[in-house]
PDB file of C-alpha atoms in Angstrom:
ATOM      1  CA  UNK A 536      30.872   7.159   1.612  1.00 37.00           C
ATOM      2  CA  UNK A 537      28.116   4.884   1.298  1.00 39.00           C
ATOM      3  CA  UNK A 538      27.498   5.264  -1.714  1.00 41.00           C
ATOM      4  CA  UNK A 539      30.888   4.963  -2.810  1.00 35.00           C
ATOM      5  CA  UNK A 540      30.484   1.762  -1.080  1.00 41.00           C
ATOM      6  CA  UNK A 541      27.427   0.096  -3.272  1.00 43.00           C
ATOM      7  CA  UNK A 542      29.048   1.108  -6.795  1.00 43.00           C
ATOM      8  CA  UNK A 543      32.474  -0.384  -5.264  1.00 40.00           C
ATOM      9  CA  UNK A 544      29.937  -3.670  -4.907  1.00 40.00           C
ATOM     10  CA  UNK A 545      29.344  -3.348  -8.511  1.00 44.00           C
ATOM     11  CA  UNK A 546      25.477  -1.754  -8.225  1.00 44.00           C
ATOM     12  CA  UNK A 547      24.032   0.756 -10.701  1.00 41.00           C
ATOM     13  CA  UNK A 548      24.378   4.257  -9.624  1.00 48.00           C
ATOM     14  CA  UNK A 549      21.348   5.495  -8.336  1.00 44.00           C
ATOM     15  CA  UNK A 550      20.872   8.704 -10.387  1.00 51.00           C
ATOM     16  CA  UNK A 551      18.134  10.821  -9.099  1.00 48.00           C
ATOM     17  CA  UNK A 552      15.081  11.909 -11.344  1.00 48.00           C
ATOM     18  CA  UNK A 553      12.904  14.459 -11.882  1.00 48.00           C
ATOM     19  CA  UNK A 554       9.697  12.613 -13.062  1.00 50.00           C
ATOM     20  CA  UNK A 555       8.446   9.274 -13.600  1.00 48.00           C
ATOM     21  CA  UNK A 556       7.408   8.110 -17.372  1.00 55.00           C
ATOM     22  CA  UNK A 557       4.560   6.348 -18.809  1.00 63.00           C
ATOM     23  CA  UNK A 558       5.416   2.915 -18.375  1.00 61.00           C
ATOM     24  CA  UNK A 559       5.095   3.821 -14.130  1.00 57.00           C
ATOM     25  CA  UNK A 560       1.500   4.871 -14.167  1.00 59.00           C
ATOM     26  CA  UNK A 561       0.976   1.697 -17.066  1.00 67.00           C
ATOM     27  CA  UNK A 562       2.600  -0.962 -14.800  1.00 63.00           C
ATOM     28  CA  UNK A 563       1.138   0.649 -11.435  1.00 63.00           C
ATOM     29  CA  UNK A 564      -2.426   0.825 -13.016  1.00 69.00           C
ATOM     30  CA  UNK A 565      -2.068  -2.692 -14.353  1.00 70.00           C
ATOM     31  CA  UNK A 566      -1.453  -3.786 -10.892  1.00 66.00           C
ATOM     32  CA  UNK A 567      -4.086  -2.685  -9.268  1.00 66.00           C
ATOM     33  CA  UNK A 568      -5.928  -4.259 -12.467  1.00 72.00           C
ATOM     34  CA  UNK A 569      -4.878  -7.677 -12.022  1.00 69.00           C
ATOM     35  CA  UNK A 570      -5.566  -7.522  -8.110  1.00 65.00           C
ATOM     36  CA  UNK A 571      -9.110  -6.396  -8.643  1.00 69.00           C
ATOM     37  CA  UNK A 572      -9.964  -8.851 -11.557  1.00 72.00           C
ATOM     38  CA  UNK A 573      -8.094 -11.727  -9.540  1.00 68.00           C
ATOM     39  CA  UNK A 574     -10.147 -11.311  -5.857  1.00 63.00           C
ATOM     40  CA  UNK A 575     -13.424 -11.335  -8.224  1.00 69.00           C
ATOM     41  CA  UNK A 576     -11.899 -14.703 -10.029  1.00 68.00           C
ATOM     42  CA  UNK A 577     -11.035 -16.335  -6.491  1.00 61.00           C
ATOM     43  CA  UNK A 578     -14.182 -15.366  -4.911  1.00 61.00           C
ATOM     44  CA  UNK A 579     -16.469 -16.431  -7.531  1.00 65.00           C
ATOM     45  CA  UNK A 580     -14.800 -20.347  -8.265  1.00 63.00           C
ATOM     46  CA  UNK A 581     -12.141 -20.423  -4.728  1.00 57.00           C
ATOM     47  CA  UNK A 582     -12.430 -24.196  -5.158  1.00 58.00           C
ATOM     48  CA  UNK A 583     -11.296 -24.719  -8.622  1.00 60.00           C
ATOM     49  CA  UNK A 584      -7.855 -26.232  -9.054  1.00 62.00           C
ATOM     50  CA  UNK A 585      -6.740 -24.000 -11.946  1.00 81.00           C
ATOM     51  CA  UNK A 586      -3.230 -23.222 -12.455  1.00 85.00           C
ATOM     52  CA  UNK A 587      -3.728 -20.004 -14.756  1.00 84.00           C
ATOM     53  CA  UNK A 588      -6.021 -18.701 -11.569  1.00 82.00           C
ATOM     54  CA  UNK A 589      -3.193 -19.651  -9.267  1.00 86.00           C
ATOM     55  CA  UNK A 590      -0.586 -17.933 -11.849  1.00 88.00           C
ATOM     56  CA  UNK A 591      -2.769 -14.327 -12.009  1.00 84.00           C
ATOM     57  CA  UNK A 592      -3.754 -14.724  -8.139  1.00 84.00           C
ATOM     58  CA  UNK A 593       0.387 -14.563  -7.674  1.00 88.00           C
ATOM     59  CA  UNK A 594       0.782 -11.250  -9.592  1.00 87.00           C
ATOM     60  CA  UNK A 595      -0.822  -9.357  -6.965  1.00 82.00           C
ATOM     61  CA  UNK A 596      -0.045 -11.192  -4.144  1.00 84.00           C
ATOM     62  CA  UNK A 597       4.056 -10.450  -4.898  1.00 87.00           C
ATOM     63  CA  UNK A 598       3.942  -7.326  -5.634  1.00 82.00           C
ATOM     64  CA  UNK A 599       5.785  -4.805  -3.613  1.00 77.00           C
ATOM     65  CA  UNK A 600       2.632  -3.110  -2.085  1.00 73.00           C
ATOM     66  CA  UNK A 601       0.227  -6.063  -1.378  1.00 69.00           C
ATOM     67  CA  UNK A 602      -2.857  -7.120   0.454  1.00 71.00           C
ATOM     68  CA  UNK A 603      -2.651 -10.660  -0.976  1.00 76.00           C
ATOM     69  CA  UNK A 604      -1.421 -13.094   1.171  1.00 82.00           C
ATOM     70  CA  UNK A 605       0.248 -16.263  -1.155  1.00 85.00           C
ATOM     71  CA  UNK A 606       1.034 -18.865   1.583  1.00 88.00           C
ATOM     72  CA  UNK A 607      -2.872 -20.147   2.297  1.00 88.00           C
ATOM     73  CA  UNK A 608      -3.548 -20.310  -1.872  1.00 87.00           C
ATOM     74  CA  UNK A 609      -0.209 -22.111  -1.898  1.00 91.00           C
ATOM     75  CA  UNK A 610      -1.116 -24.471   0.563  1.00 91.00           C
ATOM     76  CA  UNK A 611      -4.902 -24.915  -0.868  1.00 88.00           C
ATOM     77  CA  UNK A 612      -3.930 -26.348  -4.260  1.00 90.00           C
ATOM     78  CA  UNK A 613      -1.406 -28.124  -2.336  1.00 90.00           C
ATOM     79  CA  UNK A 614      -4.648 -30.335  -1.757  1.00 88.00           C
ATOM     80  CA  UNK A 615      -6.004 -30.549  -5.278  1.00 86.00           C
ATOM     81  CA  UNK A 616      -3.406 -29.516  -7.960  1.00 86.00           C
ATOM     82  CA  UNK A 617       0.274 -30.885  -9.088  1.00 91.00           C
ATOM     83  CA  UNK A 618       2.793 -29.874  -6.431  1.00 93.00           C
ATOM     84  CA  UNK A 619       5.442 -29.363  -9.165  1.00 94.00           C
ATOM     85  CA  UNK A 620       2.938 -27.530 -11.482  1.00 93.00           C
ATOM     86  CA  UNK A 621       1.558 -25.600  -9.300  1.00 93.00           C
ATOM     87  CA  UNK A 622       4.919 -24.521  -7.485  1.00 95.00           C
ATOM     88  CA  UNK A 623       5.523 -23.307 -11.551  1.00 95.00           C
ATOM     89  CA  UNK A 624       2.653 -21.375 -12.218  1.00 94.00           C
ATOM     90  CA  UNK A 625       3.143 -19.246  -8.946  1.00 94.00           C
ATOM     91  CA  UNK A 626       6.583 -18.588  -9.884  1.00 96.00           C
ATOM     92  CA  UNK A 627       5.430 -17.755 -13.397  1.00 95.00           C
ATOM     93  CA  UNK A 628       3.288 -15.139 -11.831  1.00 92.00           C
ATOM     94  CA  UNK A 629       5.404 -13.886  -9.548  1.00 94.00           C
ATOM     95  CA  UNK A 630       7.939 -13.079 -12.184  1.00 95.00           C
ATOM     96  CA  UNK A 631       5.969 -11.102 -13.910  1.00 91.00           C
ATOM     97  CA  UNK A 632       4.861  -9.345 -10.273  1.00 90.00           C
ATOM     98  CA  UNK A 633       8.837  -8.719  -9.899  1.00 93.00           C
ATOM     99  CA  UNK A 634       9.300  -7.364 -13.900  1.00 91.00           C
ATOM    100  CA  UNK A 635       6.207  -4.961 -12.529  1.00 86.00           C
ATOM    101  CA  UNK A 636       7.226  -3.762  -9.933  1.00 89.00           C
ATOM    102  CA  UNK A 637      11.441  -2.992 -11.322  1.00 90.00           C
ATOM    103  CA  UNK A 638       9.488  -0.662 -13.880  1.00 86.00           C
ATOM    104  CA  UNK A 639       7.127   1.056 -11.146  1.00 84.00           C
ATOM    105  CA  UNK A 640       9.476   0.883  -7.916  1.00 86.00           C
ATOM    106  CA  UNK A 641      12.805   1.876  -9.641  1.00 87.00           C
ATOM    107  CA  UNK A 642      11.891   5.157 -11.181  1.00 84.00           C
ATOM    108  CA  UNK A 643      10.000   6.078  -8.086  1.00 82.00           C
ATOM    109  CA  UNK A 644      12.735   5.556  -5.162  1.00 84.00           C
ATOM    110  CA  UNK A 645      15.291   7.303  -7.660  1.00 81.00           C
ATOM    111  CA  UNK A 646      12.929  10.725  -8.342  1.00 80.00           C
ATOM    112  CA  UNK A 647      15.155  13.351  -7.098  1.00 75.00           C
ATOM    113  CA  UNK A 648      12.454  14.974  -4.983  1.00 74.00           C
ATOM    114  CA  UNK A 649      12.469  12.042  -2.463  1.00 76.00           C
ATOM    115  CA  UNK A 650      16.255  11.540  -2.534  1.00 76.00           C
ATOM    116  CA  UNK A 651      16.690  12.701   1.299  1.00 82.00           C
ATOM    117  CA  UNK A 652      15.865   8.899   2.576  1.00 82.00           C
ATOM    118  CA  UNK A 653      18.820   7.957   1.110  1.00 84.00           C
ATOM    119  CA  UNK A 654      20.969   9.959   3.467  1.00 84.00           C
ATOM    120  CA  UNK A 655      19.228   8.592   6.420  1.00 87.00           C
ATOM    121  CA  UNK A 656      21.219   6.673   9.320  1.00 88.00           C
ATOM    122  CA  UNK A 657      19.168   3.299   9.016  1.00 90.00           C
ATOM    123  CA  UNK A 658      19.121   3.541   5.104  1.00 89.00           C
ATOM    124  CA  UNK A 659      22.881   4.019   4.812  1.00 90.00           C
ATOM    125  CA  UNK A 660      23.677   1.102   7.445  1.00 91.00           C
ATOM    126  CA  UNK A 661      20.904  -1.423   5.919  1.00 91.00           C
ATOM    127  CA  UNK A 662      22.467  -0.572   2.333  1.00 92.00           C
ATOM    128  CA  UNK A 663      26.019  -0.948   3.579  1.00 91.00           C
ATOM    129  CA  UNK A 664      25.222  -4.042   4.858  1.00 90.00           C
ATOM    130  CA  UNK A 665      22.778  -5.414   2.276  1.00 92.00           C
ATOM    131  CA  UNK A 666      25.471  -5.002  -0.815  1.00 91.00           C
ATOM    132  CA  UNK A 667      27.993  -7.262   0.441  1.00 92.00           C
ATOM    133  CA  UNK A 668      25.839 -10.217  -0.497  1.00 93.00           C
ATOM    134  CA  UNK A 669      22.831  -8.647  -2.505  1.00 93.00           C
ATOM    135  CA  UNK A 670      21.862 -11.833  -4.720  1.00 95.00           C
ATOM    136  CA  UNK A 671      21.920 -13.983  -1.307  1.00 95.00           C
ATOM    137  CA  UNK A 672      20.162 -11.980   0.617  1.00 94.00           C
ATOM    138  CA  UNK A 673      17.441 -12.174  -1.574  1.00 95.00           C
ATOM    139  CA  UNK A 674      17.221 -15.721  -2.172  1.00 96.00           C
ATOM    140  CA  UNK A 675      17.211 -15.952   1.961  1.00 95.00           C
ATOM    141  CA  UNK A 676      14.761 -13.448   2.465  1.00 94.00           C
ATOM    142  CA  UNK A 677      12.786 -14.272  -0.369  1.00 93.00           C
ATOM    143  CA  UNK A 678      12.411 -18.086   0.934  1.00 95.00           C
ATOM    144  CA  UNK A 679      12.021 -17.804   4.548  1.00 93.00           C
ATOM    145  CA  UNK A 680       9.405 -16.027   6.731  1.00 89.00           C
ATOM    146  CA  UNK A 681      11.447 -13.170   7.267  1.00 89.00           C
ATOM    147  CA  UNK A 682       9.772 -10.233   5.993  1.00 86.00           C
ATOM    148  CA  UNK A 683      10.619  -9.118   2.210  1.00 89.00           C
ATOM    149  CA  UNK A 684       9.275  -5.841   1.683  1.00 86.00           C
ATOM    150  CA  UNK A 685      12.364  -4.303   2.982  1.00 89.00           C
ATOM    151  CA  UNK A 686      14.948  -6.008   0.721  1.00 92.00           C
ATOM    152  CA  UNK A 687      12.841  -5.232  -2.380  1.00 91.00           C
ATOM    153  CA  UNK A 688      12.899  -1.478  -1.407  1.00 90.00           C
ATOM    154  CA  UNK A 689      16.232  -2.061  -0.958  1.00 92.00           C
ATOM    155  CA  UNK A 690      16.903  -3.598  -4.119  1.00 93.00           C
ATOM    156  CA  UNK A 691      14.965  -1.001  -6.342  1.00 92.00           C
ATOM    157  CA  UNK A 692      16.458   1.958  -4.639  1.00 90.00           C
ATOM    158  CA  UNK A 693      20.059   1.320  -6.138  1.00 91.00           C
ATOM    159  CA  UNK A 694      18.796  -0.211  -9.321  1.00 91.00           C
ATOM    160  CA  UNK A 695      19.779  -3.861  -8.804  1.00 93.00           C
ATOM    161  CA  UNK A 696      19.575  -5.242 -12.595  1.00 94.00           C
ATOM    162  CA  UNK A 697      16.527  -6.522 -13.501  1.00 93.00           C
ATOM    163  CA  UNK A 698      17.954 -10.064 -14.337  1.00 94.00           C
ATOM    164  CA  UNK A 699      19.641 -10.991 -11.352  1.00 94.00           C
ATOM    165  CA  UNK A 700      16.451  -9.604  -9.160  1.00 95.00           C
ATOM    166  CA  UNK A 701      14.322 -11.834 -11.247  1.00 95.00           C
ATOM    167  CA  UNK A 702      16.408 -14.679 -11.013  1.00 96.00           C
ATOM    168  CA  UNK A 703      17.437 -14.261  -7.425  1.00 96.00           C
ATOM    169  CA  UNK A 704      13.375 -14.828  -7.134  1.00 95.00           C
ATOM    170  CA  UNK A 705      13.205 -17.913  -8.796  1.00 96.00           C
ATOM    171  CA  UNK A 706      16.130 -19.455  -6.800  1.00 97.00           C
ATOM    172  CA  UNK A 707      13.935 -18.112  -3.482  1.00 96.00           C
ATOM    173  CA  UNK A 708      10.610 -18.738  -4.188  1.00 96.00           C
ATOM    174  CA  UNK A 709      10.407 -22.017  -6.259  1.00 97.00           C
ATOM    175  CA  UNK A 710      11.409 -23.816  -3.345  1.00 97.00           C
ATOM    176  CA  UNK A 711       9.148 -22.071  -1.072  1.00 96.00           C
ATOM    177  CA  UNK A 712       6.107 -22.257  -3.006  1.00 96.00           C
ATOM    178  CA  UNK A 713       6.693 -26.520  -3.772  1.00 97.00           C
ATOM    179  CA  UNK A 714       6.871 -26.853   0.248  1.00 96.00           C
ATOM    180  CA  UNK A 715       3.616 -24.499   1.053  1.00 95.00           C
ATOM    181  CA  UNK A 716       2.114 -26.744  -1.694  1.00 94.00           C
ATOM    182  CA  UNK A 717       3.200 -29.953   0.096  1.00 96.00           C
ATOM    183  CA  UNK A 718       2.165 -28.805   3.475  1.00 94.00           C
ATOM    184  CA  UNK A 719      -1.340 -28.725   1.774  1.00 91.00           C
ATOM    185  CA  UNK A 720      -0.590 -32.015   0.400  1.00 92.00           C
ATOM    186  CA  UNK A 721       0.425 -33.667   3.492  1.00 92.00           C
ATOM    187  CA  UNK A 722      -1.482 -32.004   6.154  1.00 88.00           C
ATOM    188  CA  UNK A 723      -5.215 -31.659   6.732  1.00 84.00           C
ATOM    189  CA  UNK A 724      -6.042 -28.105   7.142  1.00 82.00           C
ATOM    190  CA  UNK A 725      -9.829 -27.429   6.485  1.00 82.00           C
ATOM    191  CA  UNK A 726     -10.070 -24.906   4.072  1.00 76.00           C
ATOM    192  CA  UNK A 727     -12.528 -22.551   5.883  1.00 78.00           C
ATOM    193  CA  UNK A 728      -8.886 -22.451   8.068  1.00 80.00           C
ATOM    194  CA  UNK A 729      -7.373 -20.949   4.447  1.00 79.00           C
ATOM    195  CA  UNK A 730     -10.064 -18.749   3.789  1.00 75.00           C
ATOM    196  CA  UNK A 731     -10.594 -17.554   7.625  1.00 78.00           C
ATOM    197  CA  UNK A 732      -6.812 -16.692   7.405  1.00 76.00           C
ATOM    198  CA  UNK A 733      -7.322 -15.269   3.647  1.00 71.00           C
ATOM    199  CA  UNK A 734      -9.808 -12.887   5.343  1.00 71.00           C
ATOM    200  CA  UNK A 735      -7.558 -12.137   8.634  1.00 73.00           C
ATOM    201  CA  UNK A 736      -5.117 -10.609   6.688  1.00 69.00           C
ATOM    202  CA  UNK A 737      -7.577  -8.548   4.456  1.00 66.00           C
ATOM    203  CA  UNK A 738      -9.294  -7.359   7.982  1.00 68.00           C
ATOM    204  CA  UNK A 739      -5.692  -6.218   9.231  1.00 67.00           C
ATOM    205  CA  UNK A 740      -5.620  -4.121   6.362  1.00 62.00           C
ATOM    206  CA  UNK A 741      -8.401  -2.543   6.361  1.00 63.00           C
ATOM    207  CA  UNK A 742      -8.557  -1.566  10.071  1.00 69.00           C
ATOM    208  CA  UNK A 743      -5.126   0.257   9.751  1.00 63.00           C
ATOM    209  CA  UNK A 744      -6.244   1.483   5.505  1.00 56.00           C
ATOM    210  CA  UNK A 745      -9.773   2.761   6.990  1.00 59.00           C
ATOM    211  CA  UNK A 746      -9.219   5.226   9.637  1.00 63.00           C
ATOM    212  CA  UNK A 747      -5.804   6.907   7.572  1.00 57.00           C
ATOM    213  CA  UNK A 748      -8.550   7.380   4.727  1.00 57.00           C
ATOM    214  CA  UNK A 749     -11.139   9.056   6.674  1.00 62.00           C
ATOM    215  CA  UNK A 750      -8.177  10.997   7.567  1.00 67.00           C
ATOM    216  CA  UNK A 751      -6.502  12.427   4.827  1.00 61.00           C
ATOM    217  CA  UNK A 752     -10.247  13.046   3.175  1.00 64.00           C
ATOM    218  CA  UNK A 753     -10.870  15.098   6.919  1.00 69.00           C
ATOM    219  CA  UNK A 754      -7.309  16.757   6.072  1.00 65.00           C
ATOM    220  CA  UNK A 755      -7.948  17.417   2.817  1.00 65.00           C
ATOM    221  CA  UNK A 756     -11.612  18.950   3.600  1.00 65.00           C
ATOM    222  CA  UNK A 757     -10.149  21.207   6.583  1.00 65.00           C
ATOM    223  CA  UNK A 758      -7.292  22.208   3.626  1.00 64.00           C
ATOM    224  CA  UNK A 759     -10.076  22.690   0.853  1.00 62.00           C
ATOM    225  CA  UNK A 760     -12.135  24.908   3.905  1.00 62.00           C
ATOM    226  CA  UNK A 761      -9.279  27.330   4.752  1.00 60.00           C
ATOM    227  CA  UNK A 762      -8.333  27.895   1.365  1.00 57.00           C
ATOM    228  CA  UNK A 763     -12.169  28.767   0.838  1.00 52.00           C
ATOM    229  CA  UNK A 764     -12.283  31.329   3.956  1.00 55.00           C
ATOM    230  CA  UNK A 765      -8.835  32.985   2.803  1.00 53.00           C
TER     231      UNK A 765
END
């Protein structure tokens, strides 16, 4: 019934898969590129006013699965760049975060062997609810502090075409980015505030990402261990 309801809306239907092809581990590995080669770009020149930094720094930072917060970079060249140029470049870069994450996040929520979440209570109701008004809701989610990772798991598990995602994003962020830039512009916040924040998020991160690493590798030793003494 629900999903009757979402191809009624005029979605894609979401036809399960058995693997994911080359372009996922390209796109995914390209990602975690562009975050790694960004952090060392920021870290080594934070002060320069460069749009193509601020256009590469927004690839990461939009991405479905990020540790890069946008709003204090935003608000930084705010201070020292063009409010309408800048406002561009970050859109530039989160468009091509968005095209990214379609190829990676689509085939991944459709593989057949993790199909079961879409038959779950809160899935079917957040769906249900979610396709009466898919473009808005992203433009209203994607502008305002209301968390977005849901919608965009949302929006690649039923295969919401690519074009309307992308331009749904412009619509949302555009806006949002020219007003954290003119916040910067406007308001005097010292930038060891930006970077102190930059960091608080990074830290929040890490203390949940630490402890679930050490352990899965404890889990995976105790696994490796038994499989030894059997």
């Amino acid at each position: 019934m629900g999903q009757d309801r979402i191809n009624s809306h005029g979605a894609p239907e979401a036809e399960g898969q058995t693997e994911v092809g080359p372009a996922v581990w390209f796109f995914g590995g390209l990602m975690i590129a562009i975050g790694i080669v960004t952090s060392i770009l920021m870290l080594r020149d934070f002060r320069s006013d460069s749009y193509v930094y601020l256009a590469f720094y927004s690839i990461p930072a939009n991405t479905a699965i990020s540790v890069f917060p946008h709003e204090p970079v935003l608000i930084y060249f705010g201070k020292v760049a063009n409010l309408w140029l800048a406002a561009t470049w970050a859109t530039a870069g989160t468009i091509v975060a968005a095209i990214m994450d379609h190829a990676v996040f689509v085939p991944v929520l459709n593989l057949r062997s993790i199909q079961s979440y879409k038959e779950k209570r809160l899935y079917r109701k957040a769906i249900r609810y979610f396709m009466r008004w898919p473009f808005a809701t992203i433009v209203v989610t994607g502008f305002t502090p209301i968390p977005f990772f849901p919608f965009k798991f949302l929006v690649f598990s039923i295969r919401y075409p690519m074009w309307k995602w992308t331009t749904a994003l412009v619509v949302a962020r555009f806006p949002r980015y020219y007003l954290l830039a003119l916040l910067g512009a406007t308001v005097p916040i010292p930038n060891w505030i930006l970077i102190a924040s930059v960091a608080f998020v990074f830290g929040l991160y890490l203390i949940k990402a630490i402890p679930e690493g050490f352990r899965r590798l404890r889990a995976r030793r105790l696994k490796a261990r038994d499989g030894v003494e059997t």
